[in-house]
mmCIF file of C-alpha atoms and ligand atoms in Angstrom:
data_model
loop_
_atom_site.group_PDB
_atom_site.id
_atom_site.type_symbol
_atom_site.label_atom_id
_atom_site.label_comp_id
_atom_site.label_asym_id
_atom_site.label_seq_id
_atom_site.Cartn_x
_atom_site.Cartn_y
_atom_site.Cartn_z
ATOM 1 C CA UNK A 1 0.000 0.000 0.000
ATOM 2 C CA UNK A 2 1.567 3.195 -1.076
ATOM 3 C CA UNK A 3 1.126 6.207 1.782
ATOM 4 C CA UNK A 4 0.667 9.726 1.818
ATOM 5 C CA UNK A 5 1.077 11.505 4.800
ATOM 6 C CA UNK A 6 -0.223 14.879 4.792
ATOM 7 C CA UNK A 7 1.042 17.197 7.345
ATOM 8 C CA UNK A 8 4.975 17.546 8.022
ATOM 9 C CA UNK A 9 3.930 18.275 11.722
ATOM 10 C CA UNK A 10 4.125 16.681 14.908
ATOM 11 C CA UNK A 11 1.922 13.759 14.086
ATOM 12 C CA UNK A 12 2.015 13.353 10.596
ATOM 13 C CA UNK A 13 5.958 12.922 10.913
ATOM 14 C CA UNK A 14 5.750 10.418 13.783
ATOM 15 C CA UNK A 15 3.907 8.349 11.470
ATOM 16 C CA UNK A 16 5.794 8.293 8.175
ATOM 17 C CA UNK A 17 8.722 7.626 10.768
ATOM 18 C CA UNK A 18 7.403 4.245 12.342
ATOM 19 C CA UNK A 19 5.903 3.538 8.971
ATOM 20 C CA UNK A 20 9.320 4.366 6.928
ATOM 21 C CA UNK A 21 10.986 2.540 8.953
ATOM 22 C CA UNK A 22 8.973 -0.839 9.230
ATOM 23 C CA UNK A 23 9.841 -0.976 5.739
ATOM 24 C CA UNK A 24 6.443 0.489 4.403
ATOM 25 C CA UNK A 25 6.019 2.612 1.194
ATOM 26 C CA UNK A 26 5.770 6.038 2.709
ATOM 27 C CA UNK A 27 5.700 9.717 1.473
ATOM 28 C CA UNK A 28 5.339 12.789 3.624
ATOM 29 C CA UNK A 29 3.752 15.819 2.003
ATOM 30 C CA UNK A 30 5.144 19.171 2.544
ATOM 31 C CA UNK A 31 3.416 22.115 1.070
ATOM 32 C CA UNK A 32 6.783 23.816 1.209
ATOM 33 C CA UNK A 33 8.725 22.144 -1.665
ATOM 34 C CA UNK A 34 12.060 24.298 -0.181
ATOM 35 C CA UNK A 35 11.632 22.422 3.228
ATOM 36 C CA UNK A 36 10.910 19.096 1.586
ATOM 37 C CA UNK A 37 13.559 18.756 -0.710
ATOM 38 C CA UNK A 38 15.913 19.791 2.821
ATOM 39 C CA UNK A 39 14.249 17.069 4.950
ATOM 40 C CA UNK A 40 14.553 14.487 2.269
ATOM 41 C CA UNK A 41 18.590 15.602 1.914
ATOM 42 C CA UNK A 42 18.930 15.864 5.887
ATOM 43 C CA UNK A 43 16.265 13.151 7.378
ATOM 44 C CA UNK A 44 13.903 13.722 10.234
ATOM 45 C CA UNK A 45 15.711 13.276 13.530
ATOM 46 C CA UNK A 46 13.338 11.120 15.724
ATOM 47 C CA UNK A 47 13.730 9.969 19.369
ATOM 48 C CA UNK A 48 11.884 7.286 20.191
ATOM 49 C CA UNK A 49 10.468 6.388 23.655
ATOM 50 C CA UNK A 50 13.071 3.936 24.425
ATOM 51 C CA UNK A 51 16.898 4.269 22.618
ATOM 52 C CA UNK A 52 18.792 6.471 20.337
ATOM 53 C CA UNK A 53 17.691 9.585 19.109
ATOM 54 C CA UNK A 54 18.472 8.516 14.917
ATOM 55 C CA UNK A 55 18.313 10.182 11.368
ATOM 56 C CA UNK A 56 15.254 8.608 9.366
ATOM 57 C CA UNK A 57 15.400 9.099 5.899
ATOM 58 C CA UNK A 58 11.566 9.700 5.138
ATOM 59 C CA UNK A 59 11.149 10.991 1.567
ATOM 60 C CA UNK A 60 9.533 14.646 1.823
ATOM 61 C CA UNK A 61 7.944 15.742 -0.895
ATOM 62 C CA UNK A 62 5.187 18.553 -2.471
ATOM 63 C CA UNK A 63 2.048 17.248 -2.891
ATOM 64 C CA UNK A 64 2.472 17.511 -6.737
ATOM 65 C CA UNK A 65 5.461 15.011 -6.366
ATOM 66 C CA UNK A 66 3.881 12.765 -4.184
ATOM 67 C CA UNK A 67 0.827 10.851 -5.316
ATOM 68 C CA UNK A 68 -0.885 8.992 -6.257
ATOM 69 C CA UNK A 69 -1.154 7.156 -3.077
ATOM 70 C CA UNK A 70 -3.573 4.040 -1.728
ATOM 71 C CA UNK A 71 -4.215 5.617 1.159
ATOM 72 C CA UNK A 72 -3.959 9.674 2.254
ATOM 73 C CA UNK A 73 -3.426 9.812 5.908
ATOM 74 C CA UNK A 74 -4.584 13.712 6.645
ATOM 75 C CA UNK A 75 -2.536 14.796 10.177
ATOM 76 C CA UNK A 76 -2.738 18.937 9.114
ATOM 77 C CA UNK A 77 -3.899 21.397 11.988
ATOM 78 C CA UNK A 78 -7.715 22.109 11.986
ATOM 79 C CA UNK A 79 -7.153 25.253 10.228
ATOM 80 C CA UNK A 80 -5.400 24.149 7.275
ATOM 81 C CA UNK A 81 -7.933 21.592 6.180
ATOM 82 C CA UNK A 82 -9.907 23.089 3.514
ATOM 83 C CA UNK A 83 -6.194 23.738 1.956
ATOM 84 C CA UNK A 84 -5.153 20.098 2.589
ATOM 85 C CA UNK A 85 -8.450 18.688 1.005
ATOM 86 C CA UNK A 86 -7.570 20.837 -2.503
ATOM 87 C CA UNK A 87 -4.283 18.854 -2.724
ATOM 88 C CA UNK A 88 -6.629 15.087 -2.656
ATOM 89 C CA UNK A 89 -7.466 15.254 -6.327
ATOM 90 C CA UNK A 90 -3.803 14.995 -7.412
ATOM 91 C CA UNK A 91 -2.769 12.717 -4.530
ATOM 92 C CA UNK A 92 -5.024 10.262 -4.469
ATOM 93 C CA UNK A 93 -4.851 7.119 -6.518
ATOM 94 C CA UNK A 94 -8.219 5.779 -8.317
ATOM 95 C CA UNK A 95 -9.982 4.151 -5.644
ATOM 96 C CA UNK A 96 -7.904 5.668 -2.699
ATOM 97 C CA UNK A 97 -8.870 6.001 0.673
ATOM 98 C CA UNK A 98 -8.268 8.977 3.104
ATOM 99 C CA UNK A 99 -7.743 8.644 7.110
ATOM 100 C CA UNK A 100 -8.103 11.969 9.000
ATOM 101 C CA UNK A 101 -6.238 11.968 12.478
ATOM 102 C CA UNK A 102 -7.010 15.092 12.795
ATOM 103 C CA UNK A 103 -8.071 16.424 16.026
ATOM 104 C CA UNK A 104 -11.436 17.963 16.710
ATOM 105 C CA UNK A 105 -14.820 19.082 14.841
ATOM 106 C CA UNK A 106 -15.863 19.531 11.317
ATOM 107 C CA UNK A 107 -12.276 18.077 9.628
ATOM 108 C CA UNK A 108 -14.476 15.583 8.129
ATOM 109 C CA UNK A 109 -16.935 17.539 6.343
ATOM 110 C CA UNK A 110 -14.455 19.794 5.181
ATOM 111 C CA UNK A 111 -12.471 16.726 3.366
ATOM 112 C CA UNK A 112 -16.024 15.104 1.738
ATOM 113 C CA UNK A 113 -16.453 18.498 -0.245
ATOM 114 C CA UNK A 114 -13.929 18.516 -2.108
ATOM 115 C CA UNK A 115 -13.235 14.399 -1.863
ATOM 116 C CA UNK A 116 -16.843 13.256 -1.183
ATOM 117 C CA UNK A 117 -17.697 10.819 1.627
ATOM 118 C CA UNK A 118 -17.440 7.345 0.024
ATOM 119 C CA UNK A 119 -13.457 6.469 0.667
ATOM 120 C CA UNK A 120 -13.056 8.785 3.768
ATOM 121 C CA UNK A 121 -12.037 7.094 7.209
ATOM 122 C CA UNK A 122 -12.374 8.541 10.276
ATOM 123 C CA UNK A 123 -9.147 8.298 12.658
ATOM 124 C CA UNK A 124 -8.464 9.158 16.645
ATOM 125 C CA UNK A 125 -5.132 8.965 17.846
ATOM 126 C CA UNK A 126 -3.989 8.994 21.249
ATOM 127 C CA UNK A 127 -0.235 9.357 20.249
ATOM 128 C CA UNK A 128 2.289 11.826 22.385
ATOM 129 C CA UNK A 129 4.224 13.534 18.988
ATOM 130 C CA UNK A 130 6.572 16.431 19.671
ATOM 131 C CA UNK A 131 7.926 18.495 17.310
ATOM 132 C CA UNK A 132 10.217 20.680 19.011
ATOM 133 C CA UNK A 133 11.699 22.105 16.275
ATOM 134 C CA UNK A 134 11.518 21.855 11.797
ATOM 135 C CA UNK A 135 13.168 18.246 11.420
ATOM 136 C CA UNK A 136 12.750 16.774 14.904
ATOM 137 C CA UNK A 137 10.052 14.744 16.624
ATOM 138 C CA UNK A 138 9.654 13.615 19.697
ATOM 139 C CA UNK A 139 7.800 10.113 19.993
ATOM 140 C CA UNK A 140 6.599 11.375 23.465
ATOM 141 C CA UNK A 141 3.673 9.026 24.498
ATOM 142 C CA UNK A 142 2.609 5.358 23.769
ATOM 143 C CA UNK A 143 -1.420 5.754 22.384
ATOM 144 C CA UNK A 144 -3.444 3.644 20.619
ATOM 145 C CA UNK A 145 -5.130 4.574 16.987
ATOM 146 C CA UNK A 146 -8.650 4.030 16.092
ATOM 147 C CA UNK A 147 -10.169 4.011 12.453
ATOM 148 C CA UNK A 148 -13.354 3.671 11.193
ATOM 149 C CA UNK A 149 -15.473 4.103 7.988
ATOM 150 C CA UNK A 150 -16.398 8.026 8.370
ATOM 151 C CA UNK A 151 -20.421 8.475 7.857
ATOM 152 C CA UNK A 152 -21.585 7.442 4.418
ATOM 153 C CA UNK A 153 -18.224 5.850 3.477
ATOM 154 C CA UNK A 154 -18.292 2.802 1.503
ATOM 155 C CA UNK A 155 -15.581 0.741 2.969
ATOM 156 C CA UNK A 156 -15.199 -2.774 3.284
ATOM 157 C CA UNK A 157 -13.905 -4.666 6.514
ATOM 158 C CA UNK A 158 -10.504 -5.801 4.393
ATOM 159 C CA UNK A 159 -9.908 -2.575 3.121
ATOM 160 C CA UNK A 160 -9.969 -1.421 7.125
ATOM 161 C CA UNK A 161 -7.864 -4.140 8.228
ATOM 162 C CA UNK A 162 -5.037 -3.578 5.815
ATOM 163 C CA UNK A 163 -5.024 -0.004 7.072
ATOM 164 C CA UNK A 164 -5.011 -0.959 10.510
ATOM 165 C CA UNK A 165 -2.469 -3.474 9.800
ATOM 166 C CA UNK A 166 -0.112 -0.715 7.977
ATOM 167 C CA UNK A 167 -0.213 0.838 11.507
ATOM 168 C CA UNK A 168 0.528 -1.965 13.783
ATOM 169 C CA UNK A 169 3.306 -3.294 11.726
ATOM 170 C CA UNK A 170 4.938 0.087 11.823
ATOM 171 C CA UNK A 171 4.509 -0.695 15.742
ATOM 172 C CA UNK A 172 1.792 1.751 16.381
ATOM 173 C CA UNK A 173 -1.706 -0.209 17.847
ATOM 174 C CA UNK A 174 -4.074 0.409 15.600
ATOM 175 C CA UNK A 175 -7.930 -1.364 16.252
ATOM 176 C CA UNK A 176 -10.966 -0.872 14.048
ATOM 177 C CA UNK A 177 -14.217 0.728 15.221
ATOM 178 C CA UNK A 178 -17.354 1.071 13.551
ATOM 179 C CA UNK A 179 -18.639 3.202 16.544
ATOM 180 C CA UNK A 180 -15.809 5.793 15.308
ATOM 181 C CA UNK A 181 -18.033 8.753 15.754
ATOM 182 C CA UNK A 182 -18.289 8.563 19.414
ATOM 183 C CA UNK A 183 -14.492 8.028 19.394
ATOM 184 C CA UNK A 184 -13.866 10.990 17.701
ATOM 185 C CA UNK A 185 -16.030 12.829 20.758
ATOM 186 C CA UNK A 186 -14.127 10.734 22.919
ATOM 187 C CA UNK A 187 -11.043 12.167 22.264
ATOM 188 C CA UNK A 188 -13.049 15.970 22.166
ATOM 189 C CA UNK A 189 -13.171 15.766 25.411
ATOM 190 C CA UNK A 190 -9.725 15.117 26.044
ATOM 191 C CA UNK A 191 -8.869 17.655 23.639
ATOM 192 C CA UNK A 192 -11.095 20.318 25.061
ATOM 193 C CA UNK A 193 -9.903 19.451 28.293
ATOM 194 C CA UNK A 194 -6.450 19.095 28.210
ATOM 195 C CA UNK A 195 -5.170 21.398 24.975
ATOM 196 C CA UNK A 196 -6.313 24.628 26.230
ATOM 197 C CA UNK A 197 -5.258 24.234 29.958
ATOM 198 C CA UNK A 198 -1.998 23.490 29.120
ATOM 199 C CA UNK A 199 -1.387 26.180 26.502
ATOM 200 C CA UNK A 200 -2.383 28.612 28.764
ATOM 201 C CA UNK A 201 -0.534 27.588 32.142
ATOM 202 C CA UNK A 202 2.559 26.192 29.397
ATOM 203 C CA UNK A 203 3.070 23.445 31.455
ATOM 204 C CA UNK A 204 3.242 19.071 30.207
ATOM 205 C CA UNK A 205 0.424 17.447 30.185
ATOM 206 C CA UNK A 206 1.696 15.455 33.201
ATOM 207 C CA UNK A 207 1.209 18.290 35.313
ATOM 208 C CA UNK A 208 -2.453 19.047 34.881
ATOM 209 C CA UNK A 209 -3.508 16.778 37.616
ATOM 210 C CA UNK A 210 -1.155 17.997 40.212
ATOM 211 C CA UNK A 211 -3.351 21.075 39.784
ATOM 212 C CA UNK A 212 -6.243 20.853 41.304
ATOM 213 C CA UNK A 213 -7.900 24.197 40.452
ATOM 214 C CA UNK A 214 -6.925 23.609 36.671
ATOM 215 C CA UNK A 215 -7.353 20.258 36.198
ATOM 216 C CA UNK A 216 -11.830 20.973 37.875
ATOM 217 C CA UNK A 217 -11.797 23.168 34.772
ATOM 218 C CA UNK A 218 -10.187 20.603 32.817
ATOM 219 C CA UNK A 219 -13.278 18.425 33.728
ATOM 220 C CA UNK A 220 -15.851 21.160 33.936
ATOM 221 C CA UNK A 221 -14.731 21.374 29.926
ATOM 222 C CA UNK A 222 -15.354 17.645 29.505
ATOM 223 C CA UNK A 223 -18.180 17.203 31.424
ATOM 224 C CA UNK A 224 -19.893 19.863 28.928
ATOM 225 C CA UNK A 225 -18.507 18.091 25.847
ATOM 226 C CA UNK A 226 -19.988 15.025 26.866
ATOM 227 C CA UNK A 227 -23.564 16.514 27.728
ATOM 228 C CA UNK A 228 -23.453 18.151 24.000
ATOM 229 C CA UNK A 229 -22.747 14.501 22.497
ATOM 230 C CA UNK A 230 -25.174 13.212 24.266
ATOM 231 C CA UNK A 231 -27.935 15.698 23.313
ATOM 232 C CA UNK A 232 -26.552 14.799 19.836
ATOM 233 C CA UNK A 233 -27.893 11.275 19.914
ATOM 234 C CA UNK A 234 -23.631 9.826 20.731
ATOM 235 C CA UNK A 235 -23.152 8.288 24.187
ATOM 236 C CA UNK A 236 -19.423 8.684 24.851
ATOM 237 C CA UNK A 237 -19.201 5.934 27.748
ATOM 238 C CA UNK A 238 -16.397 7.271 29.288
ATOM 239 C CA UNK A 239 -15.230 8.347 32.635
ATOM 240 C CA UNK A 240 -14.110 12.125 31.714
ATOM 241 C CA UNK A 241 -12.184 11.673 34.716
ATOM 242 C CA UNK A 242 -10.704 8.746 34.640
ATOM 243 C CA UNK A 243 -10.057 9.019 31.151
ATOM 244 C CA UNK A 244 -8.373 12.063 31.507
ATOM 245 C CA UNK A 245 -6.126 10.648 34.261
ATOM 246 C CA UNK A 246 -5.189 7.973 31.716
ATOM 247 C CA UNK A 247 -4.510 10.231 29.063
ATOM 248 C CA UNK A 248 -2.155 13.014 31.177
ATOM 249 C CA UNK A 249 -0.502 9.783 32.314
ATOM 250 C CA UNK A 250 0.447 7.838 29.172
ATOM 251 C CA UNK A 251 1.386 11.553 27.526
ATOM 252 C CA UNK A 252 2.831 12.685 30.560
ATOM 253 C CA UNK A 253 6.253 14.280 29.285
ATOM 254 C CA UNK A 254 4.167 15.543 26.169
ATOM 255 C CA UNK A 255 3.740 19.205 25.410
ATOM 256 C CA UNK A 256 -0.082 19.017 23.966
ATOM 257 C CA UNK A 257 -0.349 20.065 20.059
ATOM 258 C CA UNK A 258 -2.229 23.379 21.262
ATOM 259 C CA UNK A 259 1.086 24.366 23.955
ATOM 260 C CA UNK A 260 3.192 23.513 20.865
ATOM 261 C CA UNK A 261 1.001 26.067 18.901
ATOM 262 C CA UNK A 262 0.886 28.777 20.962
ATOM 263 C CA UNK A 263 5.087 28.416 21.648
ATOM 264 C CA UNK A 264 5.440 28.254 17.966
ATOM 265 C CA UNK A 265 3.178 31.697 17.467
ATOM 266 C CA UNK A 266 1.001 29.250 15.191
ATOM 267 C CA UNK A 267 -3.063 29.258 15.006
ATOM 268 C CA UNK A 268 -4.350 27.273 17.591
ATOM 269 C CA UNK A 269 -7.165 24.472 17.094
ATOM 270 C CA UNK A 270 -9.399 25.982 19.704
ATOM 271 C CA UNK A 271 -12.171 26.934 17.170
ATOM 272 C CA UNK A 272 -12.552 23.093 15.775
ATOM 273 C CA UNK A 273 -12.409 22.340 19.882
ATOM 274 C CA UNK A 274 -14.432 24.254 22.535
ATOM 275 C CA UNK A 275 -15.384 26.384 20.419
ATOM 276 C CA UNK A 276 -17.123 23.198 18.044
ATOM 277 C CA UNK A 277 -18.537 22.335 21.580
ATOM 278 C CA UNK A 278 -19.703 25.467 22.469
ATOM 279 C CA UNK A 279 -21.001 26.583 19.632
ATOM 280 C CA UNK A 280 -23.126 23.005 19.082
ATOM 281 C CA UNK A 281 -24.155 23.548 22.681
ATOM 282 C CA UNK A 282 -26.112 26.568 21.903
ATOM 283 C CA UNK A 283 -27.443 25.097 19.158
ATOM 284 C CA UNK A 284 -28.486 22.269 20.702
ATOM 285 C CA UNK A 285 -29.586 24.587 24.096
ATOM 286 C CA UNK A 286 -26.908 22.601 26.105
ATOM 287 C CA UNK A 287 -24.760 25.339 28.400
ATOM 288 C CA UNK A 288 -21.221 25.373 27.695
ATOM 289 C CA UNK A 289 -19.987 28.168 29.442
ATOM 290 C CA UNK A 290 -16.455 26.996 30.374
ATOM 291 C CA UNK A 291 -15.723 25.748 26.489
ATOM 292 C CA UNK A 292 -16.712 29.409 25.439
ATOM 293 C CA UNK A 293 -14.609 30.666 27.967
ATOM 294 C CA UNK A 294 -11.749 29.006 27.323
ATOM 295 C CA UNK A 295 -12.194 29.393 23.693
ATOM 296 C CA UNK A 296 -11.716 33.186 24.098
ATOM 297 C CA UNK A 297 -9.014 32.810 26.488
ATOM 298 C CA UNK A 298 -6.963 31.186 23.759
ATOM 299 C CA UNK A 299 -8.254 33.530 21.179
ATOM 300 C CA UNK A 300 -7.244 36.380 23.364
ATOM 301 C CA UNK A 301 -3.535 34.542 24.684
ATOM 302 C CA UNK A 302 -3.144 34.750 20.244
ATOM 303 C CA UNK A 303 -3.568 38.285 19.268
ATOM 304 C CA UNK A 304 -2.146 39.583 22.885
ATOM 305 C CA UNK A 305 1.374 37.690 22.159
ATOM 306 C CA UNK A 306 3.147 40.796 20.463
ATOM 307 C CA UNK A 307 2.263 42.626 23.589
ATOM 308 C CA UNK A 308 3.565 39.687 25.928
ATOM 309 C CA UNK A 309 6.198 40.797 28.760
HETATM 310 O O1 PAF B 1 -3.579 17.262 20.912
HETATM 311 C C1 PAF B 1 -2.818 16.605 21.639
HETATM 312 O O2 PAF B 1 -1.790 17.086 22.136
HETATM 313 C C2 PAF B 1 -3.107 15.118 21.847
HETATM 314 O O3 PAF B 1 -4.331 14.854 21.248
HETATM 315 C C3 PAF B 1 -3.108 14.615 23.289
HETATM 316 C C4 PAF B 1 -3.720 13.229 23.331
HETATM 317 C C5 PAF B 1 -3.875 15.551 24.217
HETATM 318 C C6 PAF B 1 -1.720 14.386 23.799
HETATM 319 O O4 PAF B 1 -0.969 15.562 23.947
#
């Protein structure tokens, strides 16, 4: 199966990594053709959880260069989707499927306009990536993946496995789930809780817990996430807490991709996050008032950082 991942970022290079290096046909798309053709020449440098930090000779290349591929795995930010979905036509091979692993709300929609719902696959990954810098990533927490046929895809249960079996041979656990939809608001409200708190306080999301008036907002945010699925018809039968206890755990030394945003001066994800919950909970007449709250917050932490001290 030929891959294209789509996203030189945290994620999307920890993946064409472990995949690259289990000996699978990889490709990772860079819309910068400058920066690909350096990462090709130079390698990514990747430190794994356990061993040597090593050079990994992933080919980089522009989209134009890179297709057609079997599958397109989509890892962009939130905000660059609509971009990334203009680039499918000329990736994809005839017949091609695409995986988002993006986080948040409304990455899938965004993908069928352009691509249309029938080979789209919905992904959640609870993966610790780092990228502390262009060229270096940081494998920084085990997580498993979870994919699924997106709504209205036309997918068989082979073509699934093989994906999920492109994962776990790269050594990344990968399980299928036809209940994919409530894992994608699963990992919401990890997301909504744990992004924003630790972008603002700029601390890893280890140390949310050991903060007990920042980690009650953490599950004040959750909490709300999960009433707004729930009034949507999706039962996420989860814990918040507990869940969130597992996640800070296994992702402990992990700076979250929001933290790495806002360090980077990048746009944040916050609008496909709390402010996807929030603004569903009004539809919906669910309160979210800690989701909008937080949403501004990290709107407002943005456009004040050329005034920071
Ligand atoms: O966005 C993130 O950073 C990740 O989804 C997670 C699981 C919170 C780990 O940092």
């Amino acid at each position: 199966m030929r891959i294209a991942v789509l996203g030189p970022g945290a994620l999307g290079s920890l993946v064409a990594v472990q995949l690259h290096e289990a000996g699978r046909e990889v490709v990772l798309v860079d819309h910068r053709p400058e920066r690909a053709a350096r990462l090709t020449r130079e390698g990514l440098l990747f430190r794994p959880l356990e061993g040597e930090a090593r050079r990994v000779q992933v080919p980089v290349r522009p989209a134009s260069e890179a297709g057609p591929a079997d599958l397109v795995v989509v890892t962009v930010k939130a905000p660059a989707t609509a971009a990334a979905a203009r680039l499918l036509p000329g990736l994809l091979a005839p017949g091609g499927l695409i995986l988002t692993l993006q986080n948040g709300l409304g990455n899938l929609e965004r993908l069928a306009e352009v691509a249309g719902r029938e080979r789209l696959l919905a992904g959640v990954s609870f993966l610790g990536a780092t990228r502390p810098r262009e060229g270096e990533v940081i494998h920084a927490g085990r997580g498993f993946t979870y994919i699924g046929p997106a709504p209205g895809a036309r997918v068989s249960p082979e073509e699934l496995r093989a994906v999920a079996a492109e994962f776990r041979q790269a050594g990344l656990p990968c399980e299928v789930r036809l209940d994919i939809e409530a894992m994608l608001w699963e990992k919401l409200l990890v997301n909504v809780a744990v992004n924003p708190l630790t972008a603002l306080l700029r601390v890893p999301n280890g140390v949310l817990p050991e903060l007990p008036p920042a980690w009650e907002v953490a599950l004040a945010a959750a909490r709300e996430a999960q009433a707004v699925a729930s009034a949507q018809g999706l039962e996420v039968a989860v814990d918040p807490e507990a869940r969130l206890r597992e996640v800070c755990a296994a992702t402990a030394a992990n700076l979250s991709s929001m933290l790495q945003d806002v360090l980077a001066g990048r746009e944040t994800e916050i609008a496909a996050l709390n402010g996807e919950v929030a603004a569903r909970g009004a539809r919906l007449g669910v309160p979210t008032p800690v989701n909008a709250l937080l949403t501004r917050l990290i709107q407002a932490l943005t456009l004040a950082r050329p005034y920071q001290v």
